[in-house]
mmCIF file of C-alpha atoms in Angstrom:
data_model
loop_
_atom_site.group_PDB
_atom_site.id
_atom_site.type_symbol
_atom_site.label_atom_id
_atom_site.label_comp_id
_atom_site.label_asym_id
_atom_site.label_seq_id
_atom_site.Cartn_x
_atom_site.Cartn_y
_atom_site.Cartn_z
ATOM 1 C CA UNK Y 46 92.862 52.741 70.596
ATOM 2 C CA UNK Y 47 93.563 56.569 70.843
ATOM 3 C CA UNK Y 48 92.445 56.780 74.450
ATOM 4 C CA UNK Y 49 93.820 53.199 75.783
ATOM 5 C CA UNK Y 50 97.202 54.492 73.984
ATOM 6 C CA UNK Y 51 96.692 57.903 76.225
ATOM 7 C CA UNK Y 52 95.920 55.923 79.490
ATOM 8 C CA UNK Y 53 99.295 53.444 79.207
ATOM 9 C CA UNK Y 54 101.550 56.374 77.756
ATOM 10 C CA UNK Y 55 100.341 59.751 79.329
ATOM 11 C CA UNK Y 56 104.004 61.718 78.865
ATOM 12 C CA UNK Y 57 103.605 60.620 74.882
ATOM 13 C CA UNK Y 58 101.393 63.177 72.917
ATOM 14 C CA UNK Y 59 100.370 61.757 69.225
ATOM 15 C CA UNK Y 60 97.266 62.394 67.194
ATOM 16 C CA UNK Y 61 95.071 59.675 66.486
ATOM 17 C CA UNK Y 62 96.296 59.629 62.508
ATOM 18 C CA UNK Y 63 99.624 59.176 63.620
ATOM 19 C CA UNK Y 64 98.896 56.578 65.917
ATOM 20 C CA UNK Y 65 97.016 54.883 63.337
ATOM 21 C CA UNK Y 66 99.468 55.413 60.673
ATOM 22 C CA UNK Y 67 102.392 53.976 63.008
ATOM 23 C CA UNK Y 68 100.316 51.062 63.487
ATOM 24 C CA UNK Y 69 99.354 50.207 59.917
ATOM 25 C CA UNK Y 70 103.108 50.370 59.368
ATOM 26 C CA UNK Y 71 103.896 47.861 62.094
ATOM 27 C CA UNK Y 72 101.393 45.211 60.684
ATOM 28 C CA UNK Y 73 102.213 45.819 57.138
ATOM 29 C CA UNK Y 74 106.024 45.637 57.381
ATOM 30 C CA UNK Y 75 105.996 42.524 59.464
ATOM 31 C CA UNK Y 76 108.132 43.537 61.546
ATOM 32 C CA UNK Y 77 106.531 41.107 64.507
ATOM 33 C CA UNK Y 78 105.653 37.991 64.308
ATOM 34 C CA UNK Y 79 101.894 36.966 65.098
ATOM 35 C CA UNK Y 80 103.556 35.543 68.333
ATOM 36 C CA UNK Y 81 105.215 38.440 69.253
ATOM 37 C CA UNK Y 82 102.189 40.713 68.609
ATOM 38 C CA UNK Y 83 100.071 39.029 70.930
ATOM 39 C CA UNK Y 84 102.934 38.707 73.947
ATOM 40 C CA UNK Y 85 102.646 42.508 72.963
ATOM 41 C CA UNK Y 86 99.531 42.887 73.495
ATOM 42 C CA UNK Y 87 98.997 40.906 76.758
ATOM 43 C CA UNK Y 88 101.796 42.481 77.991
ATOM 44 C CA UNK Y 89 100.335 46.399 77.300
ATOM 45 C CA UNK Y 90 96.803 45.638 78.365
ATOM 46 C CA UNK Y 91 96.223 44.002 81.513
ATOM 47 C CA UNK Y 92 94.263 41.110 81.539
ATOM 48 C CA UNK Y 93 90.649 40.549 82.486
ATOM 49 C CA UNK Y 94 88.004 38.206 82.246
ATOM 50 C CA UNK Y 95 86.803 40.004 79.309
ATOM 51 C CA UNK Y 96 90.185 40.118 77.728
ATOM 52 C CA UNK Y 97 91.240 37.059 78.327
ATOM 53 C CA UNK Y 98 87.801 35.453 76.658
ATOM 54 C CA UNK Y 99 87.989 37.815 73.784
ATOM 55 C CA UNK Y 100 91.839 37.064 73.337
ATOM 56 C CA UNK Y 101 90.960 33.373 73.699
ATOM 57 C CA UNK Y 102 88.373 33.731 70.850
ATOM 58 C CA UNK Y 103 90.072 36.073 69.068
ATOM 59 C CA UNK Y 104 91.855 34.117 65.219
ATOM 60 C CA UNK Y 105 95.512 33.889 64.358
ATOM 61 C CA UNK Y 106 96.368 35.090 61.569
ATOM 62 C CA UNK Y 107 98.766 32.888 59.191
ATOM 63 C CA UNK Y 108 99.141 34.590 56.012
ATOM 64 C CA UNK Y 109 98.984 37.951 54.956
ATOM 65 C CA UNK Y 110 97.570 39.079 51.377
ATOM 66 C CA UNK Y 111 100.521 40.249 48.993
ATOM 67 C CA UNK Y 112 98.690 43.220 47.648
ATOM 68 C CA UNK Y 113 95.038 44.929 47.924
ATOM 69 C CA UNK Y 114 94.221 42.885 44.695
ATOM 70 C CA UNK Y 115 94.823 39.743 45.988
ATOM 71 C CA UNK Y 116 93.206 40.934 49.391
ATOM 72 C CA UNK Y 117 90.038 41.798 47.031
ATOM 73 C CA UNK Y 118 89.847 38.456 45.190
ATOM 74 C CA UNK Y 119 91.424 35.712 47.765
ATOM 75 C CA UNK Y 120 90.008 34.736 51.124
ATOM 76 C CA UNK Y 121 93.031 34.905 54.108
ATOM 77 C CA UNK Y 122 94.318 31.680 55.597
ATOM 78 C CA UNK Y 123 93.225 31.703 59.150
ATOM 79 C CA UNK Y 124 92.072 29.567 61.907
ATOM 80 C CA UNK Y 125 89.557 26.816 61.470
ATOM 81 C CA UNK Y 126 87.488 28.712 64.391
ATOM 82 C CA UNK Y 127 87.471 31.788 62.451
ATOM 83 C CA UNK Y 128 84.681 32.884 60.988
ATOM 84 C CA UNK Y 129 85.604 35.368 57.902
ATOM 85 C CA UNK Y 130 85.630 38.435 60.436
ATOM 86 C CA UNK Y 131 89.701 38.681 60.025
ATOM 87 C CA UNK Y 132 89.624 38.627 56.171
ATOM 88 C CA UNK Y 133 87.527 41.307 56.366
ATOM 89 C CA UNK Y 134 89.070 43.417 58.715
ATOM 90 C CA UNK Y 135 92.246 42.683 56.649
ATOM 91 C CA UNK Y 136 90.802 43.369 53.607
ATOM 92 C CA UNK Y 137 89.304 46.814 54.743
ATOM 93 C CA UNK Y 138 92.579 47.711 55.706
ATOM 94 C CA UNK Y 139 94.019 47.058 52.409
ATOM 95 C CA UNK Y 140 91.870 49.055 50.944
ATOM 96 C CA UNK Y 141 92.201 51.945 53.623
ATOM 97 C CA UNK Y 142 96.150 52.101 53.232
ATOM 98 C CA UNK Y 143 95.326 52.179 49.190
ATOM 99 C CA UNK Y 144 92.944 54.815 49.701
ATOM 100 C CA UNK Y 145 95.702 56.925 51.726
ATOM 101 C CA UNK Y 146 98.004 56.502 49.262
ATOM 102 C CA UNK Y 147 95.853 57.261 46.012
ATOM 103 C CA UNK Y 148 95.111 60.281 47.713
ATOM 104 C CA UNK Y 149 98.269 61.607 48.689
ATOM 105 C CA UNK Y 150 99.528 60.877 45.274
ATOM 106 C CA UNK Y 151 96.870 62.823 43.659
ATOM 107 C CA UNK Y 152 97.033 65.784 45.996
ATOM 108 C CA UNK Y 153 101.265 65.774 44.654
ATOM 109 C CA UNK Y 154 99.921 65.466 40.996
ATOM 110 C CA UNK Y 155 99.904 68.288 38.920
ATOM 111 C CA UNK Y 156 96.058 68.963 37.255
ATOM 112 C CA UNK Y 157 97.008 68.677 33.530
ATOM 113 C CA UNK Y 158 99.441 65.167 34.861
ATOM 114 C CA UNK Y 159 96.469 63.302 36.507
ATOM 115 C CA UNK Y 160 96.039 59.906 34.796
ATOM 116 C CA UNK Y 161 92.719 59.129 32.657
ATOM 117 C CA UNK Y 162 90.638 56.990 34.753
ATOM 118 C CA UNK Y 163 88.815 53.785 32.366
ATOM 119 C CA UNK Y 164 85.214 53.472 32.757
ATOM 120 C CA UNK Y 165 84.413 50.469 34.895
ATOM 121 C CA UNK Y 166 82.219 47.750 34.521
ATOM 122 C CA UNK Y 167 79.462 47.657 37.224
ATOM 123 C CA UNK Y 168 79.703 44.383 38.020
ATOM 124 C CA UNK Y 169 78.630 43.149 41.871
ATOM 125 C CA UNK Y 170 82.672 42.952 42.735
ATOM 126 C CA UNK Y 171 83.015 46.492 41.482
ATOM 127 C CA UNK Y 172 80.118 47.722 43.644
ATOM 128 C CA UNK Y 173 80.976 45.682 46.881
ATOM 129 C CA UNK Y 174 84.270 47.802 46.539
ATOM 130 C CA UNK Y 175 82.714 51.180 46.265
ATOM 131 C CA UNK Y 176 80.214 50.945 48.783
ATOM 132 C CA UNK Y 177 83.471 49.746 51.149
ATOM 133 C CA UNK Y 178 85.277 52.873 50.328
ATOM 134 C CA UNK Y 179 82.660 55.246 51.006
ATOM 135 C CA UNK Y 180 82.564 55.070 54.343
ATOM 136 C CA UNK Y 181 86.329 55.479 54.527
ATOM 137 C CA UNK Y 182 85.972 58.563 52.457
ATOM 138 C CA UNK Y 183 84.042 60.871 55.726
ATOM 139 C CA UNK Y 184 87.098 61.275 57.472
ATOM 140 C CA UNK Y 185 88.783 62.987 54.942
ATOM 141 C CA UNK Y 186 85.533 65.198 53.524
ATOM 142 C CA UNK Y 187 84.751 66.068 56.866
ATOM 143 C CA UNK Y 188 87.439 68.347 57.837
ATOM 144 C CA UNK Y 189 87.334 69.815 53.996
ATOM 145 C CA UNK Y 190 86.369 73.417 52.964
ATOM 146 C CA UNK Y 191 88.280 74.116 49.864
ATOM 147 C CA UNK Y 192 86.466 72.925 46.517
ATOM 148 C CA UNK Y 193 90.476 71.690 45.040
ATOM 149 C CA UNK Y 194 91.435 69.581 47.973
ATOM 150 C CA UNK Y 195 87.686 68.033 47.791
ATOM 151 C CA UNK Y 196 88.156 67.396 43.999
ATOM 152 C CA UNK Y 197 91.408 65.429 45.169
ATOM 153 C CA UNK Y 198 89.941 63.521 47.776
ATOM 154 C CA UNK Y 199 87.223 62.201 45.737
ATOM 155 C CA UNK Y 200 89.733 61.587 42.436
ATOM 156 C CA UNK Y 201 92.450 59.738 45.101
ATOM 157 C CA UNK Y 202 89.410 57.799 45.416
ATOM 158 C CA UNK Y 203 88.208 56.587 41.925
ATOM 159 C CA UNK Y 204 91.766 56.176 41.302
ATOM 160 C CA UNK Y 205 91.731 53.776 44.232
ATOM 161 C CA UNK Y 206 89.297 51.577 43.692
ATOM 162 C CA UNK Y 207 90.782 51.509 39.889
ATOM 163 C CA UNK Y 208 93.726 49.888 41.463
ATOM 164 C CA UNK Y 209 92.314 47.630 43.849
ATOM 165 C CA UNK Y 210 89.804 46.258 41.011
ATOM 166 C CA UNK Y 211 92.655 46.044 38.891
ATOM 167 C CA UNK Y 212 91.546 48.063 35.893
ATOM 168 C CA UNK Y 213 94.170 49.702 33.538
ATOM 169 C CA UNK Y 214 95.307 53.243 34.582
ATOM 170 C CA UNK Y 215 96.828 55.357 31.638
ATOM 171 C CA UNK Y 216 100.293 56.842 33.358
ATOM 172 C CA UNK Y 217 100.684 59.379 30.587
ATOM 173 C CA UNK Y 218 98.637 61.517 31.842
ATOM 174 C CA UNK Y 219 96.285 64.399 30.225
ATOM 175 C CA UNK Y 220 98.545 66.859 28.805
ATOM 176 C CA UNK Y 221 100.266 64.138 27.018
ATOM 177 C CA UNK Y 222 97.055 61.882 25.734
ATOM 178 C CA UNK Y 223 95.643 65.289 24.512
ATOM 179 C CA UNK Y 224 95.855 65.804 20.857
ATOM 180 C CA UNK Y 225 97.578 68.640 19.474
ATOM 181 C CA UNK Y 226 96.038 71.862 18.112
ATOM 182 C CA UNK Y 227 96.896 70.806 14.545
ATOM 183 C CA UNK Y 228 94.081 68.478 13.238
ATOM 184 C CA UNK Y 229 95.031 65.499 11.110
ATOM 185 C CA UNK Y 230 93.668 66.131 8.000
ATOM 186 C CA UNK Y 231 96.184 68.770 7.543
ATOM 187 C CA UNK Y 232 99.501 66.756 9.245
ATOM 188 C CA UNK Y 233 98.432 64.139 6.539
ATOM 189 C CA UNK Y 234 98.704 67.113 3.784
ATOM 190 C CA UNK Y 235 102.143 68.508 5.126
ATOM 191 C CA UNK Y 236 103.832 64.719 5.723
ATOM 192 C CA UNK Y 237 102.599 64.356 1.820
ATOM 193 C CA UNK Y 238 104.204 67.795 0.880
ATOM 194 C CA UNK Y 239 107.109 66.782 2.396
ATOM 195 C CA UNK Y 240 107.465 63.485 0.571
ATOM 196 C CA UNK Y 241 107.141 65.488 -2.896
ATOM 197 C CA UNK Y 242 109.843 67.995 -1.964
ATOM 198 C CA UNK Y 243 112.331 65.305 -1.182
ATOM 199 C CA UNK Y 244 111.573 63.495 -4.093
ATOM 200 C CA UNK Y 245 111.817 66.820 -6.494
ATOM 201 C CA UNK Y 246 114.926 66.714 -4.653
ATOM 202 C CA UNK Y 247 115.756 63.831 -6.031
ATOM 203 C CA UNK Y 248 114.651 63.921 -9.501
ATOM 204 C CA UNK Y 249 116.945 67.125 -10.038
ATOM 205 C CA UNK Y 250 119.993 65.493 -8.857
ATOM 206 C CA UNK Y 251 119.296 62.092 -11.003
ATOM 207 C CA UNK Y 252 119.112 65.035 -13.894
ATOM 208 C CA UNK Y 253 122.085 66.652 -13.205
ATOM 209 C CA UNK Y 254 123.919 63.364 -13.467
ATOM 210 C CA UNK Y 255 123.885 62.213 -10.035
ATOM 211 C CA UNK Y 256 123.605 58.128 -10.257
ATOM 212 C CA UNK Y 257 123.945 56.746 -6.671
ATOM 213 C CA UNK Y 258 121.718 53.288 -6.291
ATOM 214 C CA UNK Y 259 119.721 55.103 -3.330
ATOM 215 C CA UNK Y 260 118.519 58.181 -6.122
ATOM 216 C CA UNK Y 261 118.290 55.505 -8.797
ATOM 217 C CA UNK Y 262 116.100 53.557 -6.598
ATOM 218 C CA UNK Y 263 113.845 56.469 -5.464
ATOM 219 C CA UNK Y 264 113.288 57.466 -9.248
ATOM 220 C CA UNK Y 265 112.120 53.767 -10.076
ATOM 221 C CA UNK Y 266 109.674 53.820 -7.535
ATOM 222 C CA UNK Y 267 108.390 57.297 -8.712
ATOM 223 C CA UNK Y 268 107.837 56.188 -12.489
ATOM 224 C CA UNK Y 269 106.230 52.834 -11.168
ATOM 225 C CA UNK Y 270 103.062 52.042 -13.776
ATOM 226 C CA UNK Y 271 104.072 54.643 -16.086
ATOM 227 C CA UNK Y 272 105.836 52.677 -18.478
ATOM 228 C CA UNK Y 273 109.013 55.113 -18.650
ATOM 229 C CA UNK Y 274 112.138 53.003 -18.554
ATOM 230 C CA UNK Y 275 115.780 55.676 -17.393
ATOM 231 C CA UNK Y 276 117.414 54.337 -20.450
ATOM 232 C CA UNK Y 277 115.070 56.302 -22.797
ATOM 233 C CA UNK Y 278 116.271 59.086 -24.799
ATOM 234 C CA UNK Y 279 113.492 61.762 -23.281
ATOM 235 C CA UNK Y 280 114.345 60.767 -19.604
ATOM 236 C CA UNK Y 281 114.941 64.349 -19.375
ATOM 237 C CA UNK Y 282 111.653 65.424 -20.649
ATOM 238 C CA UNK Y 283 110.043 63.088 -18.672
ATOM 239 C CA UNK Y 284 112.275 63.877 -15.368
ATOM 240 C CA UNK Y 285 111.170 67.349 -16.049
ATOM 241 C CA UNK Y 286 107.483 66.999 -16.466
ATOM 242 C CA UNK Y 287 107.567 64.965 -13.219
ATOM 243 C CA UNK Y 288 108.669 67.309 -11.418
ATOM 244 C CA UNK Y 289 106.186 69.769 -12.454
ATOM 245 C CA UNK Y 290 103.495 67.512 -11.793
ATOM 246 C CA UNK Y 291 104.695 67.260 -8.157
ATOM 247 C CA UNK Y 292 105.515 71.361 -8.135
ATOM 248 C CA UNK Y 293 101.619 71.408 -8.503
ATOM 249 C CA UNK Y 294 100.551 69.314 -6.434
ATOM 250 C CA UNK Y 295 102.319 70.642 -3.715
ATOM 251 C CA UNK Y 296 100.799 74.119 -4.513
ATOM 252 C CA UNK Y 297 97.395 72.394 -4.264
ATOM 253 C CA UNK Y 298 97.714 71.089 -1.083
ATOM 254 C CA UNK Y 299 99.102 74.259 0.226
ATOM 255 C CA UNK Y 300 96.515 76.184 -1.211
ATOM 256 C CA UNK Y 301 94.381 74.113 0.540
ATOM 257 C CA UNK Y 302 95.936 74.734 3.863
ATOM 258 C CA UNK Y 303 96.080 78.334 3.305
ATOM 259 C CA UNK Y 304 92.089 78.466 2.500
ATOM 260 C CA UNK Y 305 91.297 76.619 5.307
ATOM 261 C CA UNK Y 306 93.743 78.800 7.592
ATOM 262 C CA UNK Y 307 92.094 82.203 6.298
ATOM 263 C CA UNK Y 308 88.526 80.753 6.634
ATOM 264 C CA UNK Y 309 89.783 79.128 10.506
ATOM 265 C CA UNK Y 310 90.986 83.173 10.815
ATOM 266 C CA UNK Y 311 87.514 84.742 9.959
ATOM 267 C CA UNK Y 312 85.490 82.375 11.856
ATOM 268 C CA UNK Y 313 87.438 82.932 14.906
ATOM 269 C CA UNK Y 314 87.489 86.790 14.346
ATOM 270 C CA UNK Y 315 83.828 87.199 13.656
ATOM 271 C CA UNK Y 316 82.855 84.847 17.068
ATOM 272 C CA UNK Y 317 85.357 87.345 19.235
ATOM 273 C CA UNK Y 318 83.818 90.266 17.275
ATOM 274 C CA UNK Y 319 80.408 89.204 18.634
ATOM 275 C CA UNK Y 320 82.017 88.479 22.440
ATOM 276 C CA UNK Y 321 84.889 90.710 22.700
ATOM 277 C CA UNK Y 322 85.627 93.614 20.366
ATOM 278 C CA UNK Y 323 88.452 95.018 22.515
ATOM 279 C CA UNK Y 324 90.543 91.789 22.169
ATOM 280 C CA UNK Y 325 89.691 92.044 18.192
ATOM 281 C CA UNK Y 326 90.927 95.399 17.440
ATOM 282 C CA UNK Y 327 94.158 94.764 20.120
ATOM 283 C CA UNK Y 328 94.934 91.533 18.114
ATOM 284 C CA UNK Y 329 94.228 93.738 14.992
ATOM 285 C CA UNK Y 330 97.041 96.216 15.217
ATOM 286 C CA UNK Y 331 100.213 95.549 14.200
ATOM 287 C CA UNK Y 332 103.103 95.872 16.378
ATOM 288 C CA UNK Y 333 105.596 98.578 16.433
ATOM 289 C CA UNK Y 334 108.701 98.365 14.926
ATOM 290 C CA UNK Y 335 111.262 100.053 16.235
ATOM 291 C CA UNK Y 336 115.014 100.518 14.974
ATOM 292 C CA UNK Y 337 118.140 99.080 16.774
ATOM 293 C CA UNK Y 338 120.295 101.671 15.427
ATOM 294 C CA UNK Y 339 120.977 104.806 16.866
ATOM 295 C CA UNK Y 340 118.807 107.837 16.637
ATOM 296 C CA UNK Y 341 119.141 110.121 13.837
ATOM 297 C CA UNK Y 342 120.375 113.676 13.830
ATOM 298 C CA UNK Y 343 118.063 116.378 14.152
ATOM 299 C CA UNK Y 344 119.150 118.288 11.209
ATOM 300 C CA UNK Y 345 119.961 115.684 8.723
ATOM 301 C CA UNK Y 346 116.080 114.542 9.603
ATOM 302 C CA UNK Y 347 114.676 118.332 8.765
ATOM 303 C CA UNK Y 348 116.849 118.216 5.807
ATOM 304 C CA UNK Y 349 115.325 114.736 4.458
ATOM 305 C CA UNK Y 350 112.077 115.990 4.719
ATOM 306 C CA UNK Y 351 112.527 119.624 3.502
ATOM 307 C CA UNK Y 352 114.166 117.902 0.242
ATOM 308 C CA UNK Y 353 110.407 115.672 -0.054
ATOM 309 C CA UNK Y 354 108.535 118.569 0.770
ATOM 310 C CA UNK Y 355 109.447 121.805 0.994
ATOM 311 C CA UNK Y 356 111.062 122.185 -2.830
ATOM 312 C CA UNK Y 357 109.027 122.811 -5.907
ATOM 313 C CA UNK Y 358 108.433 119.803 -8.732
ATOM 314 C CA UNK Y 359 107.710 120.327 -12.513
ATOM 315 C CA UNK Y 360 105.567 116.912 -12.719
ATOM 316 C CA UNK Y 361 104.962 116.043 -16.171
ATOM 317 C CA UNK Y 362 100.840 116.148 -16.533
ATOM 318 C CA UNK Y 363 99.482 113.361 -19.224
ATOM 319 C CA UNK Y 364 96.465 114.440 -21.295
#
């Protein structure tokens, strides 16, 4: 097409991508009819014998496929003489332009904001669609030195045949489906400590006197199966051994963060001790502190320090 393009339009210099490109657009935005494409056609390339019997031969298209899925799963409407070679074509171009675009939009993707790509069944369907992507894959490896833009090509390409199969892509991405540094044993221990300190919170202020229905309700539910009614003469005493109950649990469960902390601390300090002992010692010392203030006088430092040092004591010596 390149060189037939370069015989009709000499004065016209385009690279064989764009030429491609501007004619993938053209079919896909149906701009022209089927009719007008072929008076087109005749009109650019003279006619021969051998034109004219391949043009004769050649199927008209009626309907285009929607989307690469449909293209994938439906078979397009065309003439009763044709004999499947259009759908494929058609097809193969779906998937090409899907390809393209996969591609460019992982090579605009951050690393850490590439979607998770499912794990796909390997049916027949599945591998009919790989094996036609392959192929379409050599123009863009060819040219290809750098290990990152290779790494793109070939993920634009899983996460095209992801979409044209139809499987579910996670948008969220990897920074965001990754789970954070805290584990959840211990965000289950904190969410618990902070339930008992609000509800300390509220057992103080239903002793001080404070009887609003949302702190009555919150000390009901907090004396549930204890058989203590809030009408009893030792509410107080049992207000106040509630709380203490909760003061200690919450001291358990920090303790319990704290131990694992310090033992998290050691195991990560003996493993850089054994790799690194530099970074150890660095992370080791403490930092400097230094004062915002201004600098202190020369003299009234000497005279600090004579006072400390320079001046006899009587110290009283024990036995």
């Amino acid at each position: 097409m390149h060189r037939l393009f370069a015989e009709l339009e000499p004065s016209l210099t385009v690279t064989e991508q764009n030429l491609a490109d501007r004619v993938r657009y053209i079919l896909r935005s149906n701009i022209f009819d089927v009719a007008e494409l072929e008076r087109l056609r005749r009109e650019a390339v003279p006619s021969s014998d051998e034109n004219a019997t391949a043009e004769d031969a050649a199927p008209q298209i009626v309907e285009q496929p929607a989307n690469v899925d449909t293209a994938v799963n439906t078979s397009v409407v065309v003439d009763s003489n044709d004999d499947g070679t259009v759908g494929q074509e058609l097809e193969l171009e779906h998937m090409r332009s899907t390809l393209e675009e996969a591609i460019m939009e992982t090579r605009s993707t951050p690393l850490e904001n590439r979607p998770l790509l499912p794990r796909i069944a390997l049916s027949k369907r599945n591998r009919a669609v790989v094996r036609a992507l392959n192929p379409m894959l050599v123009t863009y490896l060819e040219a290809r030195w750098d290990l990152c833009e290779t790494d793109s090509i070939l993920f634009g390409a899983a996460l095209a045949v992801c979409h044209i199969i139809g499987a579910k892509v996670s948008t969220a991405g990897r920074a965001t489906g990754q789970s954070s540094a805290i584990p959840a044993w211990r965000r289950i221990i904190e969410e618990r400590i902070a339930k008992a300190r609000a509800l300390i919170g509220r057992l103080i202020c239903f002793r001080s006197g404070n009887n609003r229905p949302r702190i009555m309700r919150t000390v009901r539910m907090a004396f549930v199966g204890a058989n203590v009614s809030l009408s009893q003469p030792d509410i107080t005493q049992k207000l106040t051994e509630r709380i203490d109950d909760l003061k200690q649990r919450i001291a358990a469960w920090a303790k319990r963060i704290r131990r694992h902390t310090e033992r998290s601390t050691r195991f990560n300090q003996n493993r850089l001790f054994q790799s690194d002992q530099k970074r150890l010692y660095e992370s080791l010392e403490r930092p400097m502190v230094s004062g915002t203030g201004p600098a202190p006088n020369q003299a009234d430092t000497v005279a600090f320090w004579r006072g400390l040092w320079s001046e006899p004591v009587n110290h009283s010596e024990g036995p």
